[in-house]
Every structure is written in C-alpha cells, then in structure tokens.
Amino acid sequence: MKKKFVYSFGGGKADGNESMKNLLGGKGANLAEMAGNKNLKLPVPPGFTITTEICTYYYEHKRTYPNGLKEEVTKAVKKVEELMGRKFGDPSNPLLASVRSGARRSMPGMMETVLNVGLTEKTIPGLVKQSGGNTRFVYDAYRRLIMMYSDVVMEKAQGIEPKDDESGIRKQLEHIMKAMKKERGYSSDTDLTTEDLKKLCNLFKGKIKEVLKKEFPDEANEQLWGGIGAVFASWNGKRAFSYRRIENIPDSWGTAVTVQTMVFGNMGEDSATGVAFTRNPGNGEGKFYGEYLVNAQGEDVVAGIRTPAPINKYSKSEHNKNLVTLEEGMPKLYKELFAIQKRLEKHYHDMQDIEFTIEKGRLFMLQCRIGKRNGPAAVRMAIDMLHEKVITKEEALMRVTPAQLDELLHPIIDPKVEIGTKVLAKGLPAGPGGATGQAVFSAADAVAWAKQGKKVILVREETNPEDVEGMRAAEAVLTARGGMTSHAALVARGWGKCCVVGCGTLRVDYNKKEVSAGDKIIKEGDWITLNGTKGNLYYGKLPMMDASEENKMLSEFLVLCDSVKRLGVRTNADTPDDAKRALQFGAEGIGLFRTEHMFYGKGADKPLFLLRKMIVSKTEAERKKALEELSPYVKKDIKMTLEAMDGFPVVIRLLDPPLHEFVPREEVKLKQLAQELNITLDELAERAENLHESNPMMGHRGVRLGVTYPEVSEMQIRAVFEAAAELINEGKKPYPEIMIPVVCDVKELNSQLVITEKVYKEVLAKYNLKKIKYMFGTMIEIPRASIVADKLAEVAEFFSFGTNDMTQMGFGFSRDDIGSFLPDYIKKGILPGDPFQSIDQEGIGELIKIGIDRGRKTRKNLEVGICGEHGGEPRSVEFCHFVNMDYVSCSPYRVPIAKLAAAQAVIKEKKQKTK
Amino acid sequence: MKKKFVYSFGGGKADGNESMKNLLGGKGANLAEMAGNKNLKLPVPPGFTITTEICTYYYEHKRTYPNGLKEEVTKAVKKVEELMGRKFGDPSNPLLASVRSGARRSMPGMMETVLNVGLTEKTIPGLVKQSGGNTRFVYDAYRRLIMMYSDVVMEKAQGIEPKDDESGIRKQLEHIMKAMKKERGYSSDTDLTTEDLKKLCNLFKGKIKEVLKKEFPDEANEQLWGGIGAVFASWNGKRAFSYRRIENIPDSWGTAVTVQTMVFGNMGEDSATGVAFTRNPGNGEGKFYGEYLVNAQGEDVVAGIRTPAPINKYSKSEHNKNLVTLEEGMPKLYKELFAIQKRLEKHYHDMQDIEFTIEKGRLFMLQCRIGKRNGPAAVRMAIDMLHEKVITKEEALMRVTPAQLDELLHPIIDPKVEIGTKVLAKGLPAGPGGATGQAVFSAADAVAWAKQGKKVILVREETNPEDVEGMRAAEAVLTARGGMTSHAALVARGWGKCCVVGCGTLRVDYNKKEVSAGDKIIKEGDWITLNGTKGNLYYGKLPMMDASEENKMLSEFLVLCDSVKRLGVRTNADTPDDAKRALQFGAEGIGLFRTEHMFYGKGADKPLFLLRKMIVSKTEAERKKALEELSPYVKKDIKMTLEAMDGFPVVIRLLDPPLHEFVPREEVKLKQLAQELNITLDELAERAENLHESNPMMGHRGVRLGVTYPEVSEMQIRAVFEAAAELINEGKKPYPEIMIPVVCDVKELNSQLVITEKVYKEVLAKYNLKKIKYMFGTMIEIPRASIVADKLAEVAEFFSFGTNDMTQMGFGFSRDDIGSFLPDYIKKGILPGDPFQSIDQEGIGELIKIGIDRGRKTRKNLEVGICGEHGGEPRSVEFCHFVNMDYVSCSPYRVPIAKLAAAQAVIKEKKQKTK
C-alpha cells in the first residue's frame, strides 16, 4: 500500500494523533491530537502536516519530492478550504496559512517559519473584507510576509551566503523601513500608516529584485511550495545542524512541515494572543499561569516590545501587576481557555505549554506541548501529580531529569537577571550552580580575603593540590585550562562547589593580578559571577537565589527513588564532613576514601610535611622513621571517617598518586624539608628530580609503591585496622574495605594481602579482639586488570572500577592533555562526547563488562562498584545498573542524582523487558 | 604398588634409562642409559640414584625422608659392593663413593657435591692397599673429604650463616693449609708431604670442632647420609634458588641424588681424567675434541692449575700443542674412548659432552650429556647432522636456539679472553654482539672522532633523537639509564648495533668527560669493551671475532626455516639501507616504515627544520606553507624505500610521535627557527610550551594529529601515492600499505580514509594511471582498539599490532618510567620478566586475541601482523604464530631469528597436535 505523505486535521477530526511524533513531529502530532481526540476536540485552525519521511526523501533525492506529494497536498488544501469556506488565492475570500517546522524533538528557534502565506496583491482585498475593512492590518501582514519570505525562502533556503551580517536581504529591508521611519519622524512600527506600508511593500519588492535577481512570487500556490521547501531546507541549516550535534539528535530524523490556517490575534481590540502553562513552570505550583497581548501576533509577545499582561491574578508580577488580566478583560474566553487547559493536562498527564490566539472574539488553540520547567518545579509537579493520582510512582520518577534534580542542590543565578546578561566567556560546566564574588588570583589571597569576610572567586591558569585551601575559601573556582576531570573540576565537584574550567579564551596574568576575557580586563577585586551548570562567566555581581528551599520535596523524592532502585549509592568522601553531608543525602557507605587527601587542605601542614619527608627519603631507615611519625595522623583521619559512617562500609584506598605530585614547589618548604632531613637543597633537588617521570600517569604509583615500599602499605593498613579496633572498643561498628589501586596482576594483590593478613593478626592481638569486619579488594582501572579479572577475583573480595584511569589507559587519552584534540574530536563527530564525563559504553564499557564477567566467574558473590567520577553521571549510572554492579559511588552532591538515575534505570529495564 | 625410591645401575644393567630425567635427573638418567642400554653397555662405575620425588617429599615433610628409603639405599649399596667386590666402611677393601646432585635440567655449579665419601681413619689402610701403597694420595683424598664435607654438609646444609666471607669453615681450613705451606716454604699443594697431610687432617678436625662444635663424622655410613642430605638441602641454597628464578625452573621439580663408586684419575701415571665433546663445540666441526690430565682428579681440570693436554691432534691449540695427546700416550685407551663417543653420538643423535676417568689403565665413563655449543657450532651441527641423516629437518630446526642464531649475526668478544676479564658493570643487553672502542661522551665527539678513523663507544646518561648521528658513528652505545625499549635500545637494535643500557651503577659527568663505574673512572679516550648480548662492560680493548663467517650455513639454515614456517617475516625499516639489509636476510616486505625517522640522522637537517617549522606554526596557513616545502623530502624518502622493496608490501605509518618531541633544545636551532618564522624567541618558546604535555604518551599524537590537522595527513598520503605513481611509471611494482597509528575508534579511521580516497583519485589523474595497488589499515596499539576491532575492520584492510604501546596502555606502564619499579617486580616474582621484551601473553596477549577475533569476524581476509619490537623476540613470535597472525615484523638483524622462531612454532604445534 502506498505510504501516506500528508495528514490532515481540523473540523473535529484528524488523520494523526499524539503517538505519531516520529512521523508528524511534535507540533503536528499534538495539533492532530488536539483537533481529533474525542475527549479534546479543541478549536484548532484546520491544516495538514507533511511527514518527516518526505524530509528524508528530500535529502536522499537531491532535494526533490516523491511522486504523488503534490496531489496529496492539493487534496489537503482543498479539505482546509472546505472547512474554512475560504479558498487559497481567492481574491474575495482568501485562505491564508502558516508554514512551520516540527521535528520529533523540540528544536526551539532552530528552523524556519513562514506566516501569512497566500497573501498577494490579488488576495489583499479579500483579507481586507475578512478583517472588517482593516486595510492597515492587511498591508502590515503583507509587509511582514515579504520580509520573512525573501529572507527565509528566497535567500537562506537557496543557500545564498550574505557577505556579512549587514548584507542579508532581511537587514537591507529593515534599513529601508528604518529610513522611512526616520524620515517621517516615527518612533514605532505602529506609527506607519496604511500608505506608508503600501509604499514599503513596493520598495521591498524592488530591493528584492535588485539584490536577489528575482521577483517576489506574488502567487499563493508558489508561496506555499516555497515555504514548504524552505522549512525542509532549514533542517540542514547551520543552526539546526550544530544544535543536533549538541543535543545528539540524528540527522536522519528529519522535520515535518505543518501548514495551518492563519488566525490573527492582531485584528483589533477583540483579538489577542498568548502563551500559558497549566502549572507554574518556575516553582511547580498547581495553578494556571500565563501571559497575553491584545491586538498582537505571536511574534510580538516574543519580541518584547510591549509588556504582556497576566492571564489571571496568579500570574501577576512586579512588571505587569497593573495590566488588565485576560480573566478580567475577556472573562468568557478566559473561562473557555481555563477549561481547555484543565482538559489538556488531564489528557496528557503532564504540565502543558500552550499557545492560543483570539481572533475577533473567537479562541483558537495553536499549539500544546509538554512544558519545560526548572528543577524545583519538576520535583514539585512530580510529587503533586503523584499525590493527585494523575501519575504513577514510575512516571513521577521519570518526570525529573538528573540535571533538574541537581538544580535543587545549589544556589543559582536568578534566571530573570541572567537571561539578559552578556556572557563574557564560556568554559566547561565543572561544578554546578551559580556563584558571585570578587576575583582573586592566588590561593593565599583567597584565604586572606575570605578571612576578612569577603566573597571571592579564585581565578587560576589551572589548579594543583597546593591551591586546595584557597579553593575551599572561595565561593567558586575559574580556570583557563583543564577538562572536566582536571584537578579543579574534581575538587570542586566533590564539594558541590560552583566551578568553570577550561575557559580557553582567558589570559591570566599573575604578575598584574588580572585576567583578560576578550577585550575585557578583570582586575583583582572586580566582581564576577559564574554559572557552573552552564559554564558561563559574567562580569559583575548577579543576584543569587536558593533552589534548595524545596528540601522536603527533595527528601520525599529521594525516598521514592530508594523504593525503586536496585543499585546501591555510596559516596566518595575524604573527610568526616563529606561523609556527613553524603549521609544527609542518603548515601549508603563510602565507595572511595582517598588516603592521600588528608594531605591537602586545612590542618594538613604537618602530615604533608611528614609525607614529603617519607617521599624524599633515600634509605629504608629514613623512610620507616618518617612513616612512624606519619602513622598517627593517618590513623586519626581514617578513624574519624569510619566513625562518621558507623555501620556503613567504607572503601579505603591505599596511597595512589605518583609521589612526585607531593614534592613542594615553594623555596621555603623545600628549605624546611632539606633542613629536617639534614641534607643540602641540591641533594633534595636531586632526590626530587629522581622522582620525576615522563608519563607519571603510567609510572610509579598505586600498588607499585606498595610493592617497592611494603613499609608504606603496612603503615596504612595498620592505621585502618587500629582505627577500626579502637572504634570497636568504643562500641561502634566500623566496616573498612581495604582497596589496592592501580593493580594489573594478581601477584601484586598477593603481595599486599600478605601484609594485610600479618597486620590484621597483630592488631587483633594488640587490641585483644577476635575479629574486625573488613574486606580486601582491588580497583580495576588498568585495562589488563579487566582482562585478568578471573585471577584477581581469586584474591579480591570486591572490585571497584576506577573509570577515570580506565578511560585514560583504554583510550590512551591523558586527561591532562586531551584539551589539544578532544574539542576537535567532538566537533567533528568522532566522539559523541567527553568520555571522562560519561562512560564510553562501546569501548571502556565493554572492558568493564569483561572485568565483571570474569571476576564473577571466579567469585560468585564478588562485590562490584564504581568509584570514578562517572559514578554520579546519570547515563553512566544507568550503564552500571545494566551491567549488574552492586553500587555506584560519587561525590556527596551527586548522591541524589545517582539515586534518581538508578531508579530510572530500573524503570527503563522494565520497559525494555515488556517490549 | 609401592613407589621405587632408588634406581641402581652398573654391571651392564640399570633400573632406569634416558627417558627418566624427571625422576632421576639428567645425570642419573644418562648414567643409567650408559650403563644399561644394550647398544651402549659402557664402563660406568656402579652406583644408584635417589629420585627427585624424595626431594619433594623432603621439603614437604620438614626435611625428613619417607619410610623405606633407608632400606632401599642399604640394598642399593649392597648391590654396588657386590659388583665392586668392596665394602662400604671395610678397613681392608673399602668402597668409596661420590654423592652428586642432578636436576631435570642442568644447573651447573648451583648445587653441592661430596667426593671420597666412606674414607675414614678406619678405611685409610684399605685405600692405601687399593692404590698400591700410595699413602700420600690417600691422605690427600682424606684432606679433600674433610674440607668439602665440613663446608657442604656440616655448615651449609645446616643453614649456618658465616658472619662474613672469611669466617666460613672452608676459608678457615684453607688458612691453616696456607699457613703450613708458608711455614714450610712450599709453592704448590703438591709439595705437601704425606706427613704434612696427616698433620693437616688433624688440625682440620680440631678446627672443625672448635668452630662448628661438632666432631667430623669419621664413619662411612654417617658420611653417606650426611652427603645425601646436603645435596637435597642445596636445592634450596641461595645460588640454586636464584638460578631457578632466572631460568624459570619450578621449585617443585627437585633434585635427584646420585651415589656412585669413586674412581680415581690421580692414582699415578697410568691414571688420568678428561672432558671431551663428540664434535667441536666452538665451530661445530664433526671431529672428536677434548682435553685430559694424567694423574689428576676432575676438579684439577676445572681449577686450571695445570694445563690440560689435547686428547688428539685435532684438539691442539697454541697453549697445549706441545703436550702429549691421549692418542699418543695411551693409544689403546684412546681407541676405546673414541669408539665409545661414536656410539654415544649415534645413540643420542646429538653432540655429547662426556667426562671420563682412567684409573690404573682402566677407562670409566662418569657422565654424558648433550653438549653446549655456541651459535655457529649449533647451526653447523644441525646442517651437518641433517646431511648425515642423523636427524630430520624438524630436529635440525629445533637444535638451534634463536639466541644462538643471533650470535652469527654480530661480531663477538673472543670468548677465551672474555672469560677471564673482570666485569666492570652490568646493564641490560640491549643490542647484541660485542664491540670495543674509545669512550666519548657526546654525539658530536662521536662523529668527530669517527671521522678521524677512531673507533668510539658513545657513553650517555640516556640518548634522545638528537644523539642519533653520534650513535650511528659509534661502534656501540652505553647508557646509564633506560630500559630494553628506551631510545638507545630501540635505535641500536634496529641497526644490529651493540648496546648496553640502564647500567645503573654508572655516574656520567659530562663536564669532566668521564664516567665512574664503582671505583674505576673511565676518561674520554679510554678503551672499553661491551658485550651487548650479556650486558657487560669491560675496561680495556678486548679482541673481537667474527661469527658471521658461517654465512653459507646461515643461508642454508634460513631456507630450512622458510620451508617449514607459516608466518611471514617482514622487517621494520626506515631507510633503503635497512630495507636492503633485511632483504639479504630474506625479509618478505616492510611491516613498519616510520615516516618520522627521516627526520633523524644524516641529511635530515633540512627536512627536520621544515618539520619543526610546521610544528610551531600557529595558523593553518603557516602550517600549509611548511608542509608544502616539506612534501618533496617525504616523497623522496618513501620512494627510495618502496623502490628498494620493489614487489614487496611496505607498511607506511603516518606521523606518530607527539610533536613536542621534535622541538629543538639547542639555542642556535631555536634562534634559526624563530628567524625563519619571523617571530621572537619568546613567542617560539611559548608555542613550544603549548605543545608540552603531562603524559605525552597518551597525548596529541598519531591519528589525533591527523584529525586536528588533516593537512598533515594529506601531505603524507599524497607523498605515498605520488612516490608509488612515479615508480609505476618507471616500470616498478610498488605496494604501499597506508597505516594509521594510535587509532581508538572507527570514526578516526573514516576521517583518514576520506582523505586517502580523495588524494588517491587526484594522484591517479595527475599521473594518468588507472590503479595503484595499495591497502588502507590501522595499527592496533590502544586497548580500546582491540575491543572495537570489529568496527575498525569495517574500514581497515589490515591490522598491525603495536605491542609496545599496547603493553604501555594495557599495563599502565610508561616504558620510560618503569625503571623505578620493574626491577623489584621481577625480583619479587610479580612479573616473570619485562613485558616490553616478551609479550605478556596472559594480559596483553589476550587483548591481541580479542582484537584478531573481532577483526576477522567482520573481515575474513583481514591481514594481521605485528610491528612492535616483540616481532623479533622468539617467544613472542611463537605467540603470533599461535594466534594466527599473517606476519611478524622486526628490525633487519632479527629477521633470521624471527624466521627460526616461526619455524619452531610450526614444529611445536605439530607436536601438540599429535600428543
């Protein structure tokens, strides 16, 4: 059977319906639903939709249409003509149409639209008649058509590239109009008279011929097909193309084209146009909310020349509180609209974003779609609708995106202000939320200024562990270099702190204490504002708002997540504070405690000094002495965290980074160290130099340190067991899991197990205990570890996937160096995104699967988790669920997000199974 | 049935035979064979062997023996007594025995031996009688027993650790003997009179009691069991233990103990002892060859106090040509011995190493085993025996080890001289063969001195690409740092040049132009000698000899390899010279041509300068200009190599290393570059700094350069096709295979394929050709590439495994940095060896298998090879055979070795199948 190309709607009937979004696009499907569904039967201006399949055909066949399309369109036009009692191109009673795009997923503003199609010199009199003699309205409509059509159809769709911004046809026509207004001394477009508009239309046509070497097509049918072609062409326009790259929309989807009878909100004081939401999209309250303009067209609402009025009391704000509401001004129509929106929400089971037009006292619905909402609103609506029994638990969970949930956890820039502020520079959104503060350029300054009660943002080329104290003191961190897993990004995200990294256009000058962003210079003390969710830098102090008011809602929502999810959610926490914060969010243990992090931050001076002493030790004796001095600090640190997590498992990772990372850079500290070790600065420099590595990421680190310096492992393991033993004797229930990092062979694990078992017995004896509950396991972060996981599982009781390093080694991507090529890789579509952000499921994911399969083959009850930054990234969490991990672990502020993603994964799995 | 613990031999019979090496050890099995085989029935002094199973039992049961052993030994002793007509411990006609070790595989000198067991104050008169009244001989034998027994049985076997070298019992007894000789004014042991020896024995016994608090056991049976226990104990002695680690011999094998009737070559002028080979082990000639001493014991031959005499004319040398041969002195016995050795070789089908003793005119065979031989001898014997139809083709191929073949390809230090020379320092054997020359400390000096006709050895801390010219000029290279795959090692091995790297004890001082090795200082111009096969450094000029005389043999042997092997063997060659050399060795194409290597070495100044210009270009325009200038050099380079390999495939790898590697370090060159680019030195420094990477091995390199700078790929690909096109027009048959390095995703390949196909068409048109034969493929060196190999094979027509990088990424081992932990890993048995030398089959090998399986699933006829350094390492070649690669590729000098390994792999496979 021949495929149907065109789907009509209108007059209480429709060929399509809501479920046909893939074929008719979101707009077309919803128009069909509104027009044709027996529970709705809304007043929709009749029209028809040309399917997305025609778009695909169009691109596969050198921009031509299949046989039969012409005929189907003609038939569909005729249907509309019959319903409207008007005729396309008819001088006395003409039908006018809009031609709009509509893809499967909304791509707002990315494609083209042509309005008033069918208006020609010939049909003008007919429209004058329809409008009740409003000649000015008609010529204004004609003027708009010419401007839009010449731009969209005659220029852009033909692939004509204007030399510069000014030379496009639209700009040139605007210049003519501006010149006329200036000549006449008009301030607004509405000052133009009918005669002015008539003259303008003629001037426009002349200019078009001059510039584009073509006549403006003053024939209804030609205009229609021009409009249709322009919409299809705009699917591959620059804007749409790059938007699809960003949003991961396949090129093959294509757009539909909807041709619909024009209705006019600008036919006089009994006409109007508006936009409304069935609930408040800003906070989720269950009240009808919207704006409208009398005697206006949709584009006027968007253009912002006139202030729209509130549709009802509830929708009033500072700006519009004195304007007449729709409820007051057109009470009957408001009632009708109110009833419709109720019906719509009930029908769609979700908040709807609707567009309506009132033409001469008659209400038309032009569009309805699921309404966008911010995070707090999303959570509130989900919970409310669940209580209202409009939706199920599963639906409520699917209603909130992880990104929306994230919004609840951080202060944000007041969206009303942010929307109008110029973005000074863009970087990577490394730490969520917004922050404002005075720019400082060193960690020491950040600490000093903060002590004086100032709010600061630390600006650095990039950060290193010595900056940590300054990062903590700052409201936010901004760096010119580094990626999503750079030091700054990792630390900031761990703290839930706002952070923008890799802001490549910044030029930091530490000497002058300033940074240039394009031609703007930010000096020390200047106020700047960051949006860490978007990666934006603004100049000045923008107002903040707290989104976490909805904390009760959040708690309720997380309980909902817990009731559905299978994956455990632990946290990466290096301090008791982190641990407590994560517990508040419902963390079920610690998946990664990095022993080395005790050497950063507040109070770390002494242990860091001792660690450094150990590192630059030359003999085993020197090293053992330093370790002995260091040991009590390590024990204390571990004990506090085990205590904070009492009863929950705490995965403690032994020393991981290459030692060179800890060698101080400042002269003062170097001198101090040399003095303590009783060696010369030169000797110290030589020892430090010996630690230097060409590729430190693949050098002497992790278990390799434990193999070459067993005494280092022994000290740490003893600290773990003694901390646990002391807690047991204090009546607590500590549960450490000792984790060996950077393992690639079972013999490495064996060497550490021997130490562990020896120390375990010694500690039991020392504290007179029979047992300390613990596990011994390994990180899987080296590709070879996944390959030999069957062997590793003979010794390891748990695996924790370190996906950062696995991604580094698996791809051969140094995360510190990908800045030179990853942007190109993403731009050119070679990679879908940064694999350090979301697990590369095809490659690294396969390595993980191999590791899990082989590991569980040896040890059925092997505990498997993930502790890389991926553990808090929703798509990666879903992956972890599907490969049957036991838990994910992420920074405290990502715990709620991981819980949501884990719950959604269960729901998706169920859906897949029932398919 | 009860297991047999003891196997007797002698009197024309034996319980065991040659095939029982696992149970009786090599020595015991061969003695049984010699004594009992009906074709041999050789005069072997009777004795018995205690099995290796007793050794295992001994260690598994706290150093005790199983029930019944005592009885079996007693029975076996009785058998010997009956055969000999003597009795153990009998004062009038005593039986004396040797107690020796013997493992499955020879462990020369690693375990203990006790001779003259059964000699006591009580049995001395009996031995005097047997020796025809030679009292001095008897007391000398007693003195030897006491010294040996106290050392081996009473001290070492009891686990007594002397405080230092001097305080061991043996040393203390030697001091007593020395003191006596000094007191008496004797120069040699033979000056000691019977009375002296009697006195010495008493002094010895006193000292033993004083030091070890025990009496010397003057009872035959006690001595026997003491000796047996000492041999078993020596299996776990320090020397044996570490030898097993090095040679990969399992601890569980254990040693057998052979107790055998003593026969004495030192009973007078009608007695003698000797060692002989059925063929010359130094050159393989098929002539009986050996040495002997009249009136001496075996240990005297080894000790080297007297010069042994040649057994026949053929065995004469400079040192011994005037001594009486066995053939002359004892013609009847020589004839008997000659017949025996003939029988032995015929029986064993291989060259035998035999030990014999003549006691009072009677010949005894004490040992026979397969004789060790050097490389040239091994090849010659294999070929000769094949011609003699003693062995099959397969046997001939298995007779030569790859290391022996390697010896043929390089000059070596004259072994006779080397054996007595002190090793000054030990490093890694990075480039094979020997070399001698004057030490220089910079590449420039090496070039300058070599121009003056001097032979130099370049000594560096480590080398980098700027040293290459100096390395070429030098006879050999010695470095203090770096591993088997360091720059120096790779370059030297590629050239077949002698090289020792990672000589950790060296301290190089460039300012003073000297290097210290321990307390020896080597100054510029001093002669030094390297053994690159062993990793030894010697002071002075040692004589060299050329092993490659046997080149005809080599050719014949390689033809033999070719007739059996399945794997193709290509070469890694970067110059036409390399290519030609490899062709001489029978290379079947080039598996790796590194485009970047044209920028090193002679005549590279100009292209290197242009490359650098390209690298530090900031704009695409600058870069394109530099590329244009560079292009003819690249084309010329590729063309010459394609021409040299005419008809054979040449895999050309596009630019691989991170660009920063090429940035010059010398001020002069930097200035020149800045001038050419018309920028300041600071600007240049900044551009260079921008190229710097934290982990360059995982940074912007390989195809990543081709993605970000497609113009760089395009230039190279055009050079390949144009070179090929020119050759076709000159009547040649070029066959380039374009290889993309560092690939981790098929989309990277696609991006390069688009360029390739475009340029291909353009070149065809330009040269008016219809076709250029070529392939497009990829390296598999990133772990992810193996995982997604099915996808890659959709685009790639061939895979070439880059196992160096695969090992780096797979293990997370930076080859430049493993020096800090790999030695510990090997010492502690965590890794069996350096995975950069021999493929880690368990991990990296598994990744390779995954890659091959997935690749061939998509493309059945996918060509698969290896181009890492592993491609010339025998065990890795075997692996490549077993995973069904099509070819291996290695440096020219390793081509013969790879061919042999490939042939041996086929033979091993057949054996496995028939098992």
PDB file of N, CA and C in Angstrom, chain A residues 626-648:
ATOM      1  N   ALA A 626      60.108   8.261  58.993  1.00  0.00           N
ATOM      2  CA  ALA A 626      59.088   9.226  58.582  1.00  0.00           C
ATOM      3  C   ALA A 626      57.698   8.602  58.661  1.00  0.00           C
ATOM      4  N   LEU A 627      57.603   7.330  58.271  1.00  0.00           N
ATOM      5  CA  LEU A 627      56.304   6.638  58.304  1.00  0.00           C
ATOM      6  C   LEU A 627      55.784   6.523  59.727  1.00  0.00           C
ATOM      7  N   GLU A 628      56.688   6.259  60.627  1.00  0.00           N
ATOM      8  CA  GLU A 628      56.297   6.132  62.024  1.00  0.00           C
ATOM      9  C   GLU A 628      55.694   7.441  62.544  1.00  0.00           C
ATOM     10  N   GLU A 629      56.348   8.532  62.149  1.00  0.00           N
ATOM     11  CA  GLU A 629      55.841   9.826  62.596  1.00  0.00           C
ATOM     12  C   GLU A 629      54.497  10.135  61.945  1.00  0.00           C
ATOM     13  N   LEU A 630      54.335   9.664  60.714  1.00  0.00           N
ATOM     14  CA  LEU A 630      53.134   9.980  59.947  1.00  0.00           C
ATOM     15  C   LEU A 630      51.929   9.164  60.401  1.00  0.00           C
ATOM     16  N   SER A 631      52.217   7.967  60.852  1.00  0.00           N
ATOM     17  CA  SER A 631      51.173   6.985  61.155  1.00  0.00           C
ATOM     18  C   SER A 631      50.004   7.497  62.018  1.00  0.00           C
ATOM     19  N   PRO A 632      50.251   8.192  63.140  1.00  0.00           N
ATOM     20  CA  PRO A 632      49.110   8.631  63.956  1.00  0.00           C
ATOM     21  C   PRO A 632      48.152   9.565  63.214  1.00  0.00           C
ATOM     22  N   TYR A 633      48.675  10.391  62.334  1.00  0.00           N
ATOM     23  CA  TYR A 633      47.803  11.295  61.571  1.00  0.00           C
ATOM     24  C   TYR A 633      46.886  10.503  60.650  1.00  0.00           C
ATOM     25  N   VAL A 634      47.481   9.498  59.996  1.00  0.00           N
ATOM     26  CA  VAL A 634      46.689   8.685  59.072  1.00  0.00           C
ATOM     27  C   VAL A 634      45.592   7.949  59.838  1.00  0.00           C
ATOM     28  N   LYS A 635      45.984   7.389  60.985  1.00  0.00           N
ATOM     29  CA  LYS A 635      45.009   6.635  61.785  1.00  0.00           C
ATOM     30  C   LYS A 635      43.849   7.532  62.209  1.00  0.00           C
ATOM     31  N   LYS A 636      44.187   8.711  62.681  1.00  0.00           N
ATOM     32  CA  LYS A 636      43.167   9.629  63.172  1.00  0.00           C
ATOM     33  C   LYS A 636      42.185   9.965  62.048  1.00  0.00           C
ATOM     34  N   ASP A 637      42.745  10.272  60.895  1.00  0.00           N
ATOM     35  CA  ASP A 637      41.946  10.644  59.738  1.00  0.00           C
ATOM     36  C   ASP A 637      40.973   9.530  59.359  1.00  0.00           C
ATOM     37  N   ILE A 638      41.492   8.328  59.306  1.00  0.00           N
ATOM     38  CA  ILE A 638      40.651   7.179  58.932  1.00  0.00           C
ATOM     39  C   ILE A 638      39.595   6.931  59.997  1.00  0.00           C
ATOM     40  N   LYS A 639      40.005   7.051  61.245  1.00  0.00           N
ATOM     41  CA  LYS A 639      39.082   6.754  62.346  1.00  0.00           C
ATOM     42  C   LYS A 639      37.875   7.694  62.317  1.00  0.00           C
ATOM     43  N   MET A 640      38.155   8.970  62.092  1.00  0.00           N
ATOM     44  CA  MET A 640      37.053   9.934  62.087  1.00  0.00           C
ATOM     45  C   MET A 640      36.036   9.611  61.009  1.00  0.00           C
ATOM     46  N   THR A 641      36.529   9.198  59.854  1.00  0.00           N
ATOM     47  CA  THR A 641      35.605   8.903  58.762  1.00  0.00           C
ATOM     48  C   THR A 641      34.857   7.598  59.005  1.00  0.00           C
ATOM     49  N   LEU A 642      35.569   6.591  59.510  1.00  0.00           N
ATOM     50  CA  LEU A 642      34.885   5.322  59.843  1.00  0.00           C
ATOM     51  C   LEU A 642      33.787   5.590  60.873  1.00  0.00           C
ATOM     52  N   GLU A 643      34.088   6.487  61.795  1.00  0.00           N
ATOM     53  CA  GLU A 643      33.125   6.796  62.852  1.00  0.00           C
ATOM     54  C   GLU A 643      31.900   7.498  62.273  1.00  0.00           C
ATOM     55  N   ALA A 644      32.162   8.467  61.399  1.00  0.00           N
ATOM     56  CA  ALA A 644      31.054   9.207  60.795  1.00  0.00           C
ATOM     57  C   ALA A 644      30.146   8.272  60.001  1.00  0.00           C
ATOM     58  N   MET A 645      30.712   7.236  59.426  1.00  0.00           N
ATOM     59  CA  MET A 645      29.955   6.294  58.575  1.00  0.00           C
ATOM     60  C   MET A 645      29.579   5.042  59.350  1.00  0.00           C
ATOM     61  N   ASP A 646      29.529   5.156  60.661  1.00  0.00           N
ATOM     62  CA  ASP A 646      29.354   3.981  61.513  1.00  0.00           C
ATOM     63  C   ASP A 646      28.303   3.010  60.969  1.00  0.00           C
ATOM     64  N   GLY A 647      28.698   1.751  60.822  1.00  0.00           N
ATOM     65  CA  GLY A 647      27.768   0.725  60.353  1.00  0.00           C
ATOM     66  C   GLY A 647      27.767   0.552  58.847  1.00  0.00           C
ATOM     67  N   PHE A 648      28.176   1.596  58.145  1.00  0.00           N
ATOM     68  CA  PHE A 648      28.234   1.509  56.676  1.00  0.00           C
ATOM     69  C   PHE A 648      29.643   1.129  56.225  1.00  0.00           C
TER      70      PHE A 648
END
